[in-house]
């Protein structure tokens, strides 16, 4: 809760206040896109969530020695803490976890990484492509999860594309929330014995599922890019 508000949301507000930027106009808060963007955004994020499990497997296979092994030890400790959050079987706990792990991160992190960092970097020599890649990298680094580094980076790039192609921060917020909520709901159901498979475990899906999901994800992004270019062409005309 403190991280979402103090580390991401508050700095965004202070930044826009100091430089007197119109936060609503800068992030596209007033732009409510057509339904196809919302549907495509959620679908692409669903495929992304499947595809990145392959990237996580690659990350996990990387050999670490010496002090670098502490990166995995730290993540194992964090995973144990995360499991403890889901130990209580109550509707109240589920709602609290949804707020803290799905709603607030989706809002604060999208305002910070896509609405602010990506927008600022896009105005430099990096351009929009570089801005999406670098903001996605920063998004991954800030999570401090070594085994998930490539996966979170990929997800950051996908969210950046969703934001840019739709022209609305609400699409990336919705996609981000959808991903986090599915993790919360799946983890909660698994910890309570309602389902037998932990969907957050990267070892649960074989490559013949993850790679086709990556293809569909890429196709969806290409489709959204075509929508963006068509809209831009109509606007210029």
C-alpha atoms as a PDB file:
ATOM      1  CA  UNK A   1       0.000   0.000   0.000  1.00  0.00           C
ATOM      2  CA  UNK A   2       2.774   2.414   0.977  1.00  0.00           C
ATOM      3  CA  UNK A   3       4.823   1.435  -2.064  1.00  0.00           C
ATOM      4  CA  UNK A   4       1.973   2.043  -4.513  1.00  0.00           C
ATOM      5  CA  UNK A   5       1.136   5.453  -3.079  1.00  0.00           C
ATOM      6  CA  UNK A   6       4.504   6.699  -1.824  1.00  0.00           C
ATOM      7  CA  UNK A   7       6.827   5.322  -4.506  1.00  0.00           C
ATOM      8  CA  UNK A   8       4.678   5.796  -7.599  1.00  0.00           C
ATOM      9  CA  UNK A   9       1.483   7.803  -7.236  1.00  0.00           C
ATOM     10  CA  UNK A  10       2.790  10.634  -5.041  1.00  0.00           C
ATOM     11  CA  UNK A  11       5.906  11.303  -7.177  1.00  0.00           C
ATOM     12  CA  UNK A  12       3.690  11.548 -10.280  1.00  0.00           C
ATOM     13  CA  UNK A  13       1.466  14.135  -8.614  1.00  0.00           C
ATOM     14  CA  UNK A  14       4.472  16.137  -7.370  1.00  0.00           C
ATOM     15  CA  UNK A  15       6.161  15.991 -10.793  1.00  0.00           C
ATOM     16  CA  UNK A  16       3.133  17.301 -12.653  1.00  0.00           C
ATOM     17  CA  UNK A  17       2.527  19.947  -9.990  1.00  0.00           C
ATOM     18  CA  UNK A  18       6.104  21.275 -10.155  1.00  0.00           C
ATOM     19  CA  UNK A  19       6.234  21.437 -13.949  1.00  0.00           C
ATOM     20  CA  UNK A  20       2.589  22.521 -14.172  1.00  0.00           C
ATOM     21  CA  UNK A  21       1.643  19.788 -16.614  1.00  0.00           C
ATOM     22  CA  UNK A  22      -2.002  18.965 -17.183  1.00  0.00           C
ATOM     23  CA  UNK A  23      -1.943  15.405 -15.870  1.00  0.00           C
ATOM     24  CA  UNK A  24      -5.296  14.632 -17.455  1.00  0.00           C
ATOM     25  CA  UNK A  25      -4.232  15.748 -20.930  1.00  0.00           C
ATOM     26  CA  UNK A  26      -0.723  14.295 -20.650  1.00  0.00           C
ATOM     27  CA  UNK A  27      -1.938  10.784 -19.839  1.00  0.00           C
ATOM     28  CA  UNK A  28      -5.078  10.738 -21.931  1.00  0.00           C
ATOM     29  CA  UNK A  29      -7.359  10.484 -18.912  1.00  0.00           C
ATOM     30  CA  UNK A  30     -10.140  12.204 -20.825  1.00  0.00           C
ATOM     31  CA  UNK A  31      -9.779   9.899 -23.802  1.00  0.00           C
ATOM     32  CA  UNK A  32     -12.236   7.028 -23.553  1.00  0.00           C
ATOM     33  CA  UNK A  33     -11.413   4.659 -26.438  1.00  0.00           C
ATOM     34  CA  UNK A  34     -13.803   2.387 -28.292  1.00  0.00           C
ATOM     35  CA  UNK A  35     -14.739  -0.987 -26.843  1.00  0.00           C
ATOM     36  CA  UNK A  36     -12.445  -2.811 -29.268  1.00  0.00           C
ATOM     37  CA  UNK A  37      -9.392  -1.309 -27.543  1.00  0.00           C
ATOM     38  CA  UNK A  38     -10.518  -2.543 -24.123  1.00  0.00           C
ATOM     39  CA  UNK A  39     -11.297  -6.017 -25.447  1.00  0.00           C
ATOM     40  CA  UNK A  40      -8.027  -6.221 -27.370  1.00  0.00           C
ATOM     41  CA  UNK A  41      -6.077  -4.928 -24.383  1.00  0.00           C
ATOM     42  CA  UNK A  42      -7.444  -7.573 -22.029  1.00  0.00           C
ATOM     43  CA  UNK A  43      -6.998 -10.325 -24.621  1.00  0.00           C
ATOM     44  CA  UNK A  44      -3.405  -9.315 -25.356  1.00  0.00           C
ATOM     45  CA  UNK A  45      -2.620  -9.170 -21.639  1.00  0.00           C
ATOM     46  CA  UNK A  46      -4.100 -12.647 -21.134  1.00  0.00           C
ATOM     47  CA  UNK A  47      -1.848 -14.031 -23.866  1.00  0.00           C
ATOM     48  CA  UNK A  48       1.080 -12.096 -22.437  1.00  0.00           C
ATOM     49  CA  UNK A  49       0.532 -13.656 -19.007  1.00  0.00           C
ATOM     50  CA  UNK A  50       0.802 -17.098 -20.604  1.00  0.00           C
ATOM     51  CA  UNK A  51       3.749 -16.261 -22.843  1.00  0.00           C
ATOM     52  CA  UNK A  52       5.915 -14.746 -20.111  1.00  0.00           C
ATOM     53  CA  UNK A  53       5.912 -18.049 -18.246  1.00  0.00           C
ATOM     54  CA  UNK A  54       8.283 -19.260 -20.973  1.00  0.00           C
ATOM     55  CA  UNK A  55      10.507 -16.240 -20.303  1.00  0.00           C
ATOM     56  CA  UNK A  56      10.400 -16.986 -16.590  1.00  0.00           C
ATOM     57  CA  UNK A  57      11.601 -20.520 -17.299  1.00  0.00           C
ATOM     58  CA  UNK A  58      14.534 -19.068 -19.259  1.00  0.00           C
ATOM     59  CA  UNK A  59      15.289 -16.681 -16.394  1.00  0.00           C
ATOM     60  CA  UNK A  60      15.158 -19.504 -13.880  1.00  0.00           C
ATOM     61  CA  UNK A  61      17.594 -21.591 -15.929  1.00  0.00           C
ATOM     62  CA  UNK A  62      20.283 -18.886 -15.707  1.00  0.00           C
ATOM     63  CA  UNK A  63      23.046 -20.082 -13.392  1.00  0.00           C
ATOM     64  CA  UNK A  64      24.038 -17.743 -10.589  1.00  0.00           C
ATOM     65  CA  UNK A  65      27.059 -18.197  -8.384  1.00  0.00           C
ATOM     66  CA  UNK A  66      28.515 -16.507  -5.329  1.00  0.00           C
ATOM     67  CA  UNK A  67      26.778 -13.414  -4.043  1.00  0.00           C
ATOM     68  CA  UNK A  68      24.539 -13.263  -7.115  1.00  0.00           C
ATOM     69  CA  UNK A  69      22.718 -16.308  -5.735  1.00  0.00           C
ATOM     70  CA  UNK A  70      21.392 -13.977  -3.050  1.00  0.00           C
ATOM     71  CA  UNK A  71      19.065 -12.556  -5.716  1.00  0.00           C
ATOM     72  CA  UNK A  72      17.216 -15.873  -5.844  1.00  0.00           C
ATOM     73  CA  UNK A  73      17.358 -16.267  -2.063  1.00  0.00           C
ATOM     74  CA  UNK A  74      15.733 -12.864  -1.684  1.00  0.00           C
ATOM     75  CA  UNK A  75      12.989 -13.785  -4.136  1.00  0.00           C
ATOM     76  CA  UNK A  76      12.350 -17.091  -2.318  1.00  0.00           C
ATOM     77  CA  UNK A  77      11.909 -15.149   0.904  1.00  0.00           C
ATOM     78  CA  UNK A  78       9.507 -12.755  -0.794  1.00  0.00           C
ATOM     79  CA  UNK A  79       7.531 -15.691  -2.217  1.00  0.00           C
ATOM     80  CA  UNK A  80       7.127 -17.113   1.307  1.00  0.00           C
ATOM     81  CA  UNK A  81       5.860 -13.758   2.537  1.00  0.00           C
ATOM     82  CA  UNK A  82       3.454 -13.635  -0.399  1.00  0.00           C
ATOM     83  CA  UNK A  83       2.122 -17.101   0.466  1.00  0.00           C
ATOM     84  CA  UNK A  84       1.551 -15.901   4.030  1.00  0.00           C
ATOM     85  CA  UNK A  85      -0.651 -13.095   2.715  1.00  0.00           C
ATOM     86  CA  UNK A  86      -2.967 -15.720   1.229  1.00  0.00           C
ATOM     87  CA  UNK A  87      -3.079 -17.962   4.296  1.00  0.00           C
ATOM     88  CA  UNK A  88      -6.306 -16.509   5.676  1.00  0.00           C
ATOM     89  CA  UNK A  89      -9.443 -17.853   4.034  1.00  0.00           C
ATOM     90  CA  UNK A  90     -11.915 -14.967   4.184  1.00  0.00           C
ATOM     91  CA  UNK A  91     -13.729 -12.642   1.806  1.00  0.00           C
ATOM     92  CA  UNK A  92     -12.275  -9.674   3.689  1.00  0.00           C
ATOM     93  CA  UNK A  93      -8.699 -10.855   3.091  1.00  0.00           C
ATOM     94  CA  UNK A  94      -9.454 -11.437  -0.604  1.00  0.00           C
ATOM     95  CA  UNK A  95     -10.846  -7.909  -0.983  1.00  0.00           C
ATOM     96  CA  UNK A  96      -7.844  -6.399   0.796  1.00  0.00           C
ATOM     97  CA  UNK A  97      -5.436  -8.351  -1.423  1.00  0.00           C
ATOM     98  CA  UNK A  98      -7.365  -7.245  -4.515  1.00  0.00           C
ATOM     99  CA  UNK A  99      -7.067  -3.612  -3.438  1.00  0.00           C
ATOM    100  CA  UNK A 100      -3.398  -3.738  -2.450  1.00  0.00           C
ATOM    101  CA  UNK A 101      -2.091  -6.097  -5.151  1.00  0.00           C
ATOM    102  CA  UNK A 102      -4.382  -5.409  -8.123  1.00  0.00           C
ATOM    103  CA  UNK A 103      -6.212  -2.070  -8.023  1.00  0.00           C
ATOM    104  CA  UNK A 104      -3.606   0.245  -6.487  1.00  0.00           C
ATOM    105  CA  UNK A 105      -0.588  -1.124  -8.416  1.00  0.00           C
ATOM    106  CA  UNK A 106      -2.523  -0.938 -11.696  1.00  0.00           C
ATOM    107  CA  UNK A 107      -3.337   2.725 -11.101  1.00  0.00           C
ATOM    108  CA  UNK A 108      -0.112   3.952  -9.522  1.00  0.00           C
ATOM    109  CA  UNK A 109       2.349   2.001 -11.681  1.00  0.00           C
ATOM    110  CA  UNK A 110       0.608   2.928 -14.932  1.00  0.00           C
ATOM    111  CA  UNK A 111       0.516   6.606 -13.955  1.00  0.00           C
ATOM    112  CA  UNK A 112       4.225   6.398 -13.121  1.00  0.00           C
ATOM    113  CA  UNK A 113       5.774   4.144 -15.769  1.00  0.00           C
ATOM    114  CA  UNK A 114       3.512   4.683 -18.757  1.00  0.00           C
ATOM    115  CA  UNK A 115       1.839   8.025 -18.087  1.00  0.00           C
ATOM    116  CA  UNK A 116       4.997   9.777 -16.884  1.00  0.00           C
ATOM    117  CA  UNK A 117       8.273   7.896 -17.539  1.00  0.00           C
ATOM    118  CA  UNK A 118       7.286   6.684 -21.002  1.00  0.00           C
ATOM    119  CA  UNK A 119       5.894  10.074 -21.998  1.00  0.00           C
ATOM    120  CA  UNK A 120       9.047  11.889 -20.851  1.00  0.00           C
ATOM    121  CA  UNK A 121      11.422   9.436 -22.555  1.00  0.00           C
ATOM    122  CA  UNK A 122       9.394   9.580 -25.786  1.00  0.00           C
ATOM    123  CA  UNK A 123      10.363  13.259 -26.094  1.00  0.00           C
ATOM    124  CA  UNK A 124      14.087  12.410 -26.054  1.00  0.00           C
ATOM    125  CA  UNK A 125      16.287  10.871 -28.737  1.00  0.00           C
ATOM    126  CA  UNK A 126      14.927   7.457 -27.716  1.00  0.00           C
ATOM    127  CA  UNK A 127      11.645   8.086 -29.483  1.00  0.00           C
ATOM    128  CA  UNK A 128       8.499   6.163 -28.659  1.00  0.00           C
ATOM    129  CA  UNK A 129      10.016   2.709 -29.327  1.00  0.00           C
ATOM    130  CA  UNK A 130      12.985   3.352 -27.074  1.00  0.00           C
ATOM    131  CA  UNK A 131      10.720   4.912 -24.463  1.00  0.00           C
ATOM    132  CA  UNK A 132       8.510   1.821 -24.339  1.00  0.00           C
ATOM    133  CA  UNK A 133      11.512  -0.520 -24.055  1.00  0.00           C
ATOM    134  CA  UNK A 134      13.338   1.536 -21.401  1.00  0.00           C
ATOM    135  CA  UNK A 135      10.255   2.273 -19.309  1.00  0.00           C
ATOM    136  CA  UNK A 136       9.453  -1.451 -19.467  1.00  0.00           C
ATOM    137  CA  UNK A 137      12.991  -2.229 -18.292  1.00  0.00           C
ATOM    138  CA  UNK A 138      12.629   0.195 -15.391  1.00  0.00           C
ATOM    139  CA  UNK A 139       9.276  -1.367 -14.585  1.00  0.00           C
ATOM    140  CA  UNK A 140      10.951  -4.775 -14.334  1.00  0.00           C
ATOM    141  CA  UNK A 141      13.975  -3.595 -12.320  1.00  0.00           C
ATOM    142  CA  UNK A 142      11.821  -1.884  -9.708  1.00  0.00           C
ATOM    143  CA  UNK A 143      10.066  -5.167  -8.913  1.00  0.00           C
ATOM    144  CA  UNK A 144      13.345  -6.774  -7.705  1.00  0.00           C
ATOM    145  CA  UNK A 145      12.326 -10.247  -8.934  1.00  0.00           C
ATOM    146  CA  UNK A 146      15.267 -11.903 -10.698  1.00  0.00           C
ATOM    147  CA  UNK A 147      13.446 -15.027 -11.895  1.00  0.00           C
ATOM    148  CA  UNK A 148      10.662 -12.848 -13.309  1.00  0.00           C
ATOM    149  CA  UNK A 149      12.924 -10.157 -14.788  1.00  0.00           C
ATOM    150  CA  UNK A 150      12.409 -11.003 -18.482  1.00  0.00           C
ATOM    151  CA  UNK A 151       8.720 -11.717 -17.963  1.00  0.00           C
ATOM    152  CA  UNK A 152       8.000  -8.429 -16.204  1.00  0.00           C
ATOM    153  CA  UNK A 153      10.063  -6.542 -18.799  1.00  0.00           C
ATOM    154  CA  UNK A 154       7.966  -8.113 -21.560  1.00  0.00           C
ATOM    155  CA  UNK A 155       4.778  -7.214 -19.732  1.00  0.00           C
ATOM    156  CA  UNK A 156       6.014  -3.637 -19.310  1.00  0.00           C
ATOM    157  CA  UNK A 157       6.596  -3.395 -23.071  1.00  0.00           C
ATOM    158  CA  UNK A 158       3.124  -4.785 -23.774  1.00  0.00           C
ATOM    159  CA  UNK A 159       1.519  -2.283 -21.399  1.00  0.00           C
ATOM    160  CA  UNK A 160       3.512   0.509 -23.012  1.00  0.00           C
ATOM    161  CA  UNK A 161       2.231  -0.484 -26.447  1.00  0.00           C
ATOM    162  CA  UNK A 162      -1.345  -0.709 -25.203  1.00  0.00           C
ATOM    163  CA  UNK A 163      -1.089   2.799 -23.780  1.00  0.00           C
ATOM    164  CA  UNK A 164       0.499   4.298 -26.879  1.00  0.00           C
ATOM    165  CA  UNK A 165      -1.692   2.615 -29.483  1.00  0.00           C
ATOM    166  CA  UNK A 166      -4.942   3.319 -27.634  1.00  0.00           C
ATOM    167  CA  UNK A 167      -3.986   6.857 -26.612  1.00  0.00           C
ATOM    168  CA  UNK A 168      -5.587   6.252 -23.232  1.00  0.00           C
ATOM    169  CA  UNK A 169      -3.999   5.305 -19.921  1.00  0.00           C
ATOM    170  CA  UNK A 170      -7.257   3.565 -18.986  1.00  0.00           C
ATOM    171  CA  UNK A 171      -6.594   0.717 -21.409  1.00  0.00           C
ATOM    172  CA  UNK A 172      -3.208  -0.122 -19.875  1.00  0.00           C
ATOM    173  CA  UNK A 173      -4.633   0.318 -16.365  1.00  0.00           C
ATOM    174  CA  UNK A 174      -7.441  -2.128 -17.153  1.00  0.00           C
ATOM    175  CA  UNK A 175      -5.026  -4.657 -18.679  1.00  0.00           C
ATOM    176  CA  UNK A 176      -2.643  -4.296 -15.719  1.00  0.00           C
ATOM    177  CA  UNK A 177      -5.492  -4.779 -13.247  1.00  0.00           C
ATOM    178  CA  UNK A 178      -6.766  -7.815 -15.150  1.00  0.00           C
ATOM    179  CA  UNK A 179      -3.352  -9.482 -14.980  1.00  0.00           C
ATOM    180  CA  UNK A 180      -2.847  -8.762 -11.276  1.00  0.00           C
ATOM    181  CA  UNK A 181      -6.384  -9.763 -10.339  1.00  0.00           C
ATOM    182  CA  UNK A 182      -6.053 -13.103 -12.132  1.00  0.00           C
ATOM    183  CA  UNK A 183      -2.880 -13.770 -10.137  1.00  0.00           C
ATOM    184  CA  UNK A 184      -4.558 -12.787  -6.854  1.00  0.00           C
ATOM    185  CA  UNK A 185      -7.686 -14.835  -7.569  1.00  0.00           C
ATOM    186  CA  UNK A 186      -5.701 -17.862  -8.784  1.00  0.00           C
ATOM    187  CA  UNK A 187      -3.259 -17.749  -5.880  1.00  0.00           C
ATOM    188  CA  UNK A 188      -6.076 -17.352  -3.367  1.00  0.00           C
ATOM    189  CA  UNK A 189      -7.998 -20.279  -4.853  1.00  0.00           C
ATOM    190  CA  UNK A 190      -4.863 -22.452  -4.854  1.00  0.00           C
ATOM    191  CA  UNK A 191      -3.886 -21.612  -1.279  1.00  0.00           C
ATOM    192  CA  UNK A 192      -7.419 -22.411  -0.131  1.00  0.00           C
ATOM    193  CA  UNK A 193      -7.421 -25.753  -1.953  1.00  0.00           C
ATOM    194  CA  UNK A 194     -10.117 -24.725  -4.435  1.00  0.00           C
ATOM    195  CA  UNK A 195      -7.904 -25.521  -7.431  1.00  0.00           C
ATOM    196  CA  UNK A 196      -5.005 -27.970  -7.737  1.00  0.00           C
ATOM    197  CA  UNK A 197      -2.656 -25.830  -9.848  1.00  0.00           C
ATOM    198  CA  UNK A 198      -0.888 -22.641  -8.835  1.00  0.00           C
ATOM    199  CA  UNK A 199      -1.227 -20.512 -11.992  1.00  0.00           C
ATOM    200  CA  UNK A 200       1.537 -18.203 -10.785  1.00  0.00           C
ATOM    201  CA  UNK A 201       4.016 -21.106 -11.027  1.00  0.00           C
ATOM    202  CA  UNK A 202       6.076 -20.844 -14.226  1.00  0.00           C
ATOM    203  CA  UNK A 203       6.459 -24.624 -14.460  1.00  0.00           C
ATOM    204  CA  UNK A 204       2.778 -25.312 -15.033  1.00  0.00           C
ATOM    205  CA  UNK A 205       2.575 -24.540 -18.771  1.00  0.00           C
ATOM    206  CA  UNK A 206       4.473 -26.372 -21.545  1.00  0.00           C
ATOM    207  CA  UNK A 207       6.181 -24.602 -24.430  1.00  0.00           C
ATOM    208  CA  UNK A 208       3.513 -25.677 -26.951  1.00  0.00           C
ATOM    209  CA  UNK A 209       1.101 -23.435 -25.041  1.00  0.00           C
ATOM    210  CA  UNK A 210       3.352 -20.505 -24.121  1.00  0.00           C
ATOM    211  CA  UNK A 211       4.851 -19.893 -27.571  1.00  0.00           C
ATOM    212  CA  UNK A 212       1.508 -19.871 -29.471  1.00  0.00           C
ATOM    213  CA  UNK A 213       0.264 -17.436 -26.829  1.00  0.00           C
ATOM    214  CA  UNK A 214       3.248 -15.229 -27.692  1.00  0.00           C
ATOM    215  CA  UNK A 215       2.313 -15.356 -31.363  1.00  0.00           C
ATOM    216  CA  UNK A 216      -1.285 -14.342 -30.602  1.00  0.00           C
ATOM    217  CA  UNK A 217      -0.036 -11.572 -28.302  1.00  0.00           C
ATOM    218  CA  UNK A 218       2.202 -10.212 -31.067  1.00  0.00           C
ATOM    219  CA  UNK A 219      -0.607 -10.405 -33.630  1.00  0.00           C
ATOM    220  CA  UNK A 220      -2.873  -8.459 -31.254  1.00  0.00           C
ATOM    221  CA  UNK A 221      -0.284  -5.702 -30.840  1.00  0.00           C
ATOM    222  CA  UNK A 222       0.182  -5.498 -34.618  1.00  0.00           C
ATOM    223  CA  UNK A 223      -3.576  -5.169 -35.006  1.00  0.00           C
ATOM    224  CA  UNK A 224      -3.710  -2.356 -32.450  1.00  0.00           C
ATOM    225  CA  UNK A 225      -0.849  -0.615 -34.238  1.00  0.00           C
ATOM    226  CA  UNK A 226      -2.839  -0.707 -37.482  1.00  0.00           C
ATOM    227  CA  UNK A 227      -5.795   0.859 -35.665  1.00  0.00           C
ATOM    228  CA  UNK A 228      -3.487   3.576 -34.363  1.00  0.00           C
ATOM    229  CA  UNK A 229      -1.985   4.326 -37.791  1.00  0.00           C
ATOM    230  CA  UNK A 230      -5.404   4.382 -39.436  1.00  0.00           C
ATOM    231  CA  UNK A 231      -6.705   6.796 -36.819  1.00  0.00           C
ATOM    232  CA  UNK A 232      -3.635   9.002 -37.172  1.00  0.00           C
ATOM    233  CA  UNK A 233      -4.047   9.065 -40.977  1.00  0.00           C
ATOM    234  CA  UNK A 234      -7.718  10.058 -40.686  1.00  0.00           C
ATOM    235  CA  UNK A 235      -6.794  12.809 -38.218  1.00  0.00           C
ATOM    236  CA  UNK A 236      -4.113  14.240 -40.533  1.00  0.00           C
ATOM    237  CA  UNK A 237      -6.489  14.224 -43.469  1.00  0.00           C
END
